[in-house]
Amino acid sequence: MAGDASALLEEAARAAERARELQEAAAAHISRTWTEEEALRKRALALDSDLRRLQSSLDSAAKKGGGGDGGGGGGGGGLDPRIADKIDEELYRARCILSEGDVASLLPSKAHGRFLKMFLGPVNVRATRKEVQLKVKEEYNSYRVYSDSNSL
């Protein structure tokens, strides 16, 4: 009987040690993931800032030029409308990738109106798995539709 008890004690001690090792590995993984996410978040914010700056530069160049001379870039000081359209298209693509792709979860959420913010409070849902993001979005939209139809 004493042999069984000591064997159980050793097995329990090994299980406890494995649990501690697993806990340490999980904590290290979470820390690495958080660090990587922070680095991605900083890159996303920097890119978002660059896109805003580029859009502002494009807008001011387009206002200065007033359409240009249509000749394709010689000394008029204006921006060729075709080039401006291409730049605008590239900026639009980049903004779409940021706002609708996986990067969107890294950026701070945009304000959706004072009433909604007062009504719901600070809501910031982030999910790493796409199906969870879609489920949350679907539930939120169904709630909005339900609350809108009841307010009429």
JSON list of C-alpha atoms in Angstrom, two decimals, residues 9-125:
[
{"chain": "A", "resi": 9, "resn": "LEU", "atom": "CA", "xyz": [2.51, 11.06, -5.06]},
{"chain": "A", "resi": 10, "resn": "GLU", "atom": "CA", "xyz": [5.30, 10.99, -7.67]},
{"chain": "A", "resi": 11, "resn": "GLU", "atom": "CA", "xyz": [2.78, 10.94, -10.52]},
{"chain": "A", "resi": 12, "resn": "ALA", "atom": "CA", "xyz": [0.87, 13.87, -8.99]},
{"chain": "A", "resi": 13, "resn": "ALA", "atom": "CA", "xyz": [4.13, 15.82, -8.58]},
{"chain": "A", "resi": 14, "resn": "ARG", "atom": "CA", "xyz": [5.04, 15.14, -12.24]},
{"chain": "A", "resi": 15, "resn": "ALA", "atom": "CA", "xyz": [1.57, 16.27, -13.33]},
{"chain": "A", "resi": 16, "resn": "ALA", "atom": "CA", "xyz": [1.90, 19.46, -11.27]},
{"chain": "A", "resi": 17, "resn": "GLU", "atom": "CA", "xyz": [5.33, 20.12, -12.81]},
{"chain": "A", "resi": 18, "resn": "ARG", "atom": "CA", "xyz": [3.94, 19.58, -16.32]},
{"chain": "A", "resi": 19, "resn": "ALA", "atom": "CA", "xyz": [1.10, 21.98, -15.50]},
{"chain": "A", "resi": 20, "resn": "ARG", "atom": "CA", "xyz": [3.63, 24.64, -14.39]},
{"chain": "A", "resi": 21, "resn": "GLU", "atom": "CA", "xyz": [5.68, 24.12, -17.57]},
{"chain": "A", "resi": 22, "resn": "LEU", "atom": "CA", "xyz": [2.54, 24.39, -19.68]},
{"chain": "A", "resi": 23, "resn": "GLN", "atom": "CA", "xyz": [1.53, 27.57, -17.84]},
{"chain": "A", "resi": 24, "resn": "GLU", "atom": "CA", "xyz": [4.96, 29.10, -18.47]},
{"chain": "A", "resi": 25, "resn": "ALA", "atom": "CA", "xyz": [4.86, 28.12, -22.16]},
{"chain": "A", "resi": 26, "resn": "ALA", "atom": "CA", "xyz": [1.36, 29.60, -22.54]},
{"chain": "A", "resi": 27, "resn": "ALA", "atom": "CA", "xyz": [2.42, 32.83, -20.80]},
{"chain": "A", "resi": 28, "resn": "ALA", "atom": "CA", "xyz": [5.47, 33.11, -23.06]},
{"chain": "A", "resi": 29, "resn": "HIS", "atom": "CA", "xyz": [3.31, 32.49, -26.12]},
{"chain": "A", "resi": 30, "resn": "ILE", "atom": "CA", "xyz": [0.80, 35.15, -25.09]},
{"chain": "A", "resi": 31, "resn": "SER", "atom": "CA", "xyz": [3.62, 37.61, -24.42]},
{"chain": "A", "resi": 32, "resn": "ARG", "atom": "CA", "xyz": [5.17, 36.93, -27.84]},
{"chain": "A", "resi": 33, "resn": "THR", "atom": "CA", "xyz": [1.79, 37.25, -29.52]},
{"chain": "A", "resi": 34, "resn": "TRP", "atom": "CA", "xyz": [1.07, 40.52, -27.72]},
{"chain": "A", "resi": 35, "resn": "THR", "atom": "CA", "xyz": [4.49, 41.90, -28.66]},
{"chain": "A", "resi": 36, "resn": "GLU", "atom": "CA", "xyz": [4.00, 40.94, -32.30]},
{"chain": "A", "resi": 37, "resn": "GLU", "atom": "CA", "xyz": [0.49, 42.43, -32.29]},
{"chain": "A", "resi": 38, "resn": "GLU", "atom": "CA", "xyz": [1.82, 45.70, -30.84]},
{"chain": "A", "resi": 39, "resn": "ALA", "atom": "CA", "xyz": [4.47, 45.89, -33.56]},
{"chain": "A", "resi": 40, "resn": "LEU", "atom": "CA", "xyz": [1.80, 45.29, -36.21]},
{"chain": "A", "resi": 41, "resn": "ARG", "atom": "CA", "xyz": [-0.47, 47.88, -34.59]},
{"chain": "A", "resi": 42, "resn": "LYS", "atom": "CA", "xyz": [2.31, 50.49, -34.73]},
{"chain": "A", "resi": 43, "resn": "ARG", "atom": "CA", "xyz": [2.95, 49.69, -38.39]},
{"chain": "A", "resi": 44, "resn": "ALA", "atom": "CA", "xyz": [-0.77, 49.93, -39.15]},
{"chain": "A", "resi": 45, "resn": "LEU", "atom": "CA", "xyz": [-1.08, 53.29, -37.38]},
{"chain": "A", "resi": 46, "resn": "ALA", "atom": "CA", "xyz": [1.99, 54.62, -39.20]},
{"chain": "A", "resi": 47, "resn": "LEU", "atom": "CA", "xyz": [0.59, 53.49, -42.54]},
{"chain": "A", "resi": 48, "resn": "ASP", "atom": "CA", "xyz": [-2.80, 55.02, -41.73]},
{"chain": "A", "resi": 49, "resn": "SER", "atom": "CA", "xyz": [-1.07, 58.30, -40.91]},
{"chain": "A", "resi": 50, "resn": "ASP", "atom": "CA", "xyz": [0.94, 58.13, -44.15]},
{"chain": "A", "resi": 51, "resn": "LEU", "atom": "CA", "xyz": [-2.24, 57.53, -46.15]},
{"chain": "A", "resi": 52, "resn": "ARG", "atom": "CA", "xyz": [-3.91, 60.56, -44.55]},
{"chain": "A", "resi": 53, "resn": "ARG", "atom": "CA", "xyz": [-0.85, 62.70, -45.28]},
{"chain": "A", "resi": 54, "resn": "LEU", "atom": "CA", "xyz": [-0.68, 61.52, -48.89]},
{"chain": "A", "resi": 55, "resn": "GLN", "atom": "CA", "xyz": [-4.40, 62.16, -49.38]},
{"chain": "A", "resi": 56, "resn": "SER", "atom": "CA", "xyz": [-4.01, 65.66, -47.98]},
{"chain": "A", "resi": 57, "resn": "SER", "atom": "CA", "xyz": [-1.03, 66.31, -50.26]},
{"chain": "A", "resi": 58, "resn": "LEU", "atom": "CA", "xyz": [-2.97, 65.01, -53.25]},
{"chain": "A", "resi": 59, "resn": "ASP", "atom": "CA", "xyz": [-5.97, 67.19, -52.41]},
{"chain": "A", "resi": 60, "resn": "SER", "atom": "CA", "xyz": [-3.86, 70.33, -52.03]},
{"chain": "A", "resi": 61, "resn": "ALA", "atom": "CA", "xyz": [-1.91, 69.58, -55.24]},
{"chain": "A", "resi": 62, "resn": "ALA", "atom": "CA", "xyz": [-5.16, 69.05, -57.13]},
{"chain": "A", "resi": 63, "resn": "LYS", "atom": "CA", "xyz": [-6.57, 72.36, -55.81]},
{"chain": "A", "resi": 64, "resn": "LYS", "atom": "CA", "xyz": [-3.40, 74.24, -56.76]},
{"chain": "A", "resi": 65, "resn": "GLY", "atom": "CA", "xyz": [-3.30, 72.77, -60.23]},
{"chain": "A", "resi": 66, "resn": "GLY", "atom": "CA", "xyz": [-6.93, 73.22, -61.07]},
{"chain": "A", "resi": 67, "resn": "GLY", "atom": "CA", "xyz": [-6.67, 70.42, -63.59]},
{"chain": "A", "resi": 68, "resn": "GLY", "atom": "CA", "xyz": [-3.30, 71.19, -65.19]},
{"chain": "A", "resi": 69, "resn": "ASP", "atom": "CA", "xyz": [-2.73, 71.76, -68.89]},
{"chain": "A", "resi": 70, "resn": "GLY", "atom": "CA", "xyz": [-3.52, 68.19, -69.91]},
{"chain": "A", "resi": 71, "resn": "GLY", "atom": "CA", "xyz": [-0.11, 67.91, -71.51]},
{"chain": "A", "resi": 72, "resn": "GLY", "atom": "CA", "xyz": [1.35, 65.36, -69.13]},
{"chain": "A", "resi": 73, "resn": "GLY", "atom": "CA", "xyz": [3.53, 67.15, -66.69]},
{"chain": "A", "resi": 74, "resn": "GLY", "atom": "CA", "xyz": [5.58, 70.01, -67.93]},
{"chain": "A", "resi": 75, "resn": "GLY", "atom": "CA", "xyz": [6.12, 73.05, -65.73]},
{"chain": "A", "resi": 76, "resn": "GLY", "atom": "CA", "xyz": [2.50, 74.18, -65.24]},
{"chain": "A", "resi": 77, "resn": "GLY", "atom": "CA", "xyz": [2.68, 73.58, -61.48]},
{"chain": "A", "resi": 78, "resn": "GLY", "atom": "CA", "xyz": [-0.53, 71.56, -61.66]},
{"chain": "A", "resi": 79, "resn": "LEU", "atom": "CA", "xyz": [-1.07, 67.87, -61.25]},
{"chain": "A", "resi": 80, "resn": "ASP", "atom": "CA", "xyz": [-2.09, 65.93, -64.33]},
{"chain": "A", "resi": 81, "resn": "PRO", "atom": "CA", "xyz": [-5.67, 64.69, -63.71]},
{"chain": "A", "resi": 82, "resn": "ARG", "atom": "CA", "xyz": [-4.81, 61.21, -64.98]},
{"chain": "A", "resi": 83, "resn": "ILE", "atom": "CA", "xyz": [-1.93, 60.92, -62.54]},
{"chain": "A", "resi": 84, "resn": "ALA", "atom": "CA", "xyz": [-4.11, 62.33, -59.75]},
{"chain": "A", "resi": 85, "resn": "ASP", "atom": "CA", "xyz": [-6.75, 59.70, -60.51]},
{"chain": "A", "resi": 86, "resn": "LYS", "atom": "CA", "xyz": [-4.15, 56.93, -60.39]},
{"chain": "A", "resi": 87, "resn": "ILE", "atom": "CA", "xyz": [-2.79, 58.21, -57.09]},
{"chain": "A", "resi": 88, "resn": "ASP", "atom": "CA", "xyz": [-6.30, 58.47, -55.68]},
{"chain": "A", "resi": 89, "resn": "GLU", "atom": "CA", "xyz": [-7.08, 54.92, -56.82]},
{"chain": "A", "resi": 90, "resn": "GLU", "atom": "CA", "xyz": [-3.94, 53.54, -55.15]},
{"chain": "A", "resi": 91, "resn": "LEU", "atom": "CA", "xyz": [-4.73, 55.40, -51.93]},
{"chain": "A", "resi": 92, "resn": "TYR", "atom": "CA", "xyz": [-8.29, 54.07, -52.05]},
{"chain": "A", "resi": 93, "resn": "ARG", "atom": "CA", "xyz": [-7.01, 50.50, -52.45]},
{"chain": "A", "resi": 94, "resn": "ALA", "atom": "CA", "xyz": [-4.66, 50.92, -49.52]},
{"chain": "A", "resi": 95, "resn": "ARG", "atom": "CA", "xyz": [-7.44, 52.40, -47.34]},
{"chain": "A", "resi": 96, "resn": "CYS", "atom": "CA", "xyz": [-9.76, 49.50, -48.24]},
{"chain": "A", "resi": 97, "resn": "ILE", "atom": "CA", "xyz": [-7.12, 46.97, -47.29]},
{"chain": "A", "resi": 98, "resn": "LEU", "atom": "CA", "xyz": [-6.60, 48.73, -43.97]},
{"chain": "A", "resi": 99, "resn": "SER", "atom": "CA", "xyz": [-10.25, 49.25, -43.11]},
{"chain": "A", "resi": 100, "resn": "GLU", "atom": "CA", "xyz": [-11.76, 46.00, -44.39]},
{"chain": "A", "resi": 101, "resn": "GLY", "atom": "CA", "xyz": [-8.92, 43.49, -44.17]},
{"chain": "A", "resi": 102, "resn": "ASP", "atom": "CA", "xyz": [-7.39, 41.74, -41.18]},
{"chain": "A", "resi": 103, "resn": "VAL", "atom": "CA", "xyz": [-5.45, 44.90, -40.35]},
{"chain": "A", "resi": 104, "resn": "ALA", "atom": "CA", "xyz": [-8.70, 46.64, -39.35]},
{"chain": "A", "resi": 105, "resn": "SER", "atom": "CA", "xyz": [-8.71, 44.80, -36.02]},
{"chain": "A", "resi": 106, "resn": "LEU", "atom": "CA", "xyz": [-5.38, 46.47, -35.17]},
{"chain": "A", "resi": 107, "resn": "LEU", "atom": "CA", "xyz": [-6.58, 50.02, -35.76]},
{"chain": "A", "resi": 108, "resn": "PRO", "atom": "CA", "xyz": [-8.65, 51.96, -33.23]},
{"chain": "A", "resi": 109, "resn": "SER", "atom": "CA", "xyz": [-12.33, 51.86, -34.01]},
{"chain": "A", "resi": 110, "resn": "LYS", "atom": "CA", "xyz": [-13.95, 54.89, -35.59]},
{"chain": "A", "resi": 111, "resn": "ALA", "atom": "CA", "xyz": [-16.65, 56.86, -33.81]},
{"chain": "A", "resi": 112, "resn": "HIS", "atom": "CA", "xyz": [-20.15, 55.87, -34.93]},
{"chain": "A", "resi": 113, "resn": "GLY", "atom": "CA", "xyz": [-22.06, 58.81, -33.55]},
{"chain": "A", "resi": 114, "resn": "ARG", "atom": "CA", "xyz": [-22.63, 60.29, -30.13]},
{"chain": "A", "resi": 115, "resn": "PHE", "atom": "CA", "xyz": [-25.98, 58.65, -29.48]},
{"chain": "A", "resi": 116, "resn": "LEU", "atom": "CA", "xyz": [-24.76, 55.15, -30.25]},
{"chain": "A", "resi": 117, "resn": "LYS", "atom": "CA", "xyz": [-21.67, 55.70, -28.12]},
{"chain": "A", "resi": 118, "resn": "MET", "atom": "CA", "xyz": [-23.79, 57.00, -25.22]},
{"chain": "A", "resi": 119, "resn": "PHE", "atom": "CA", "xyz": [-26.29, 54.17, -25.67]},
{"chain": "A", "resi": 120, "resn": "LEU", "atom": "CA", "xyz": [-23.83, 51.29, -25.93]},
{"chain": "A", "resi": 121, "resn": "GLY", "atom": "CA", "xyz": [-20.91, 52.72, -24.01]},
{"chain": "A", "resi": 122, "resn": "PRO", "atom": "CA", "xyz": [-17.35, 52.01, -25.03]},
{"chain": "A", "resi": 123, "resn": "VAL", "atom": "CA", "xyz": [-17.52, 48.98, -27.29]},
{"chain": "A", "resi": 124, "resn": "ASN", "atom": "CA", "xyz": [-14.34, 47.59, -28.77]},
{"chain": "A", "resi": 125, "resn": "VAL", "atom": "CA", "xyz": [-14.58, 44.00, -29.91]}
]
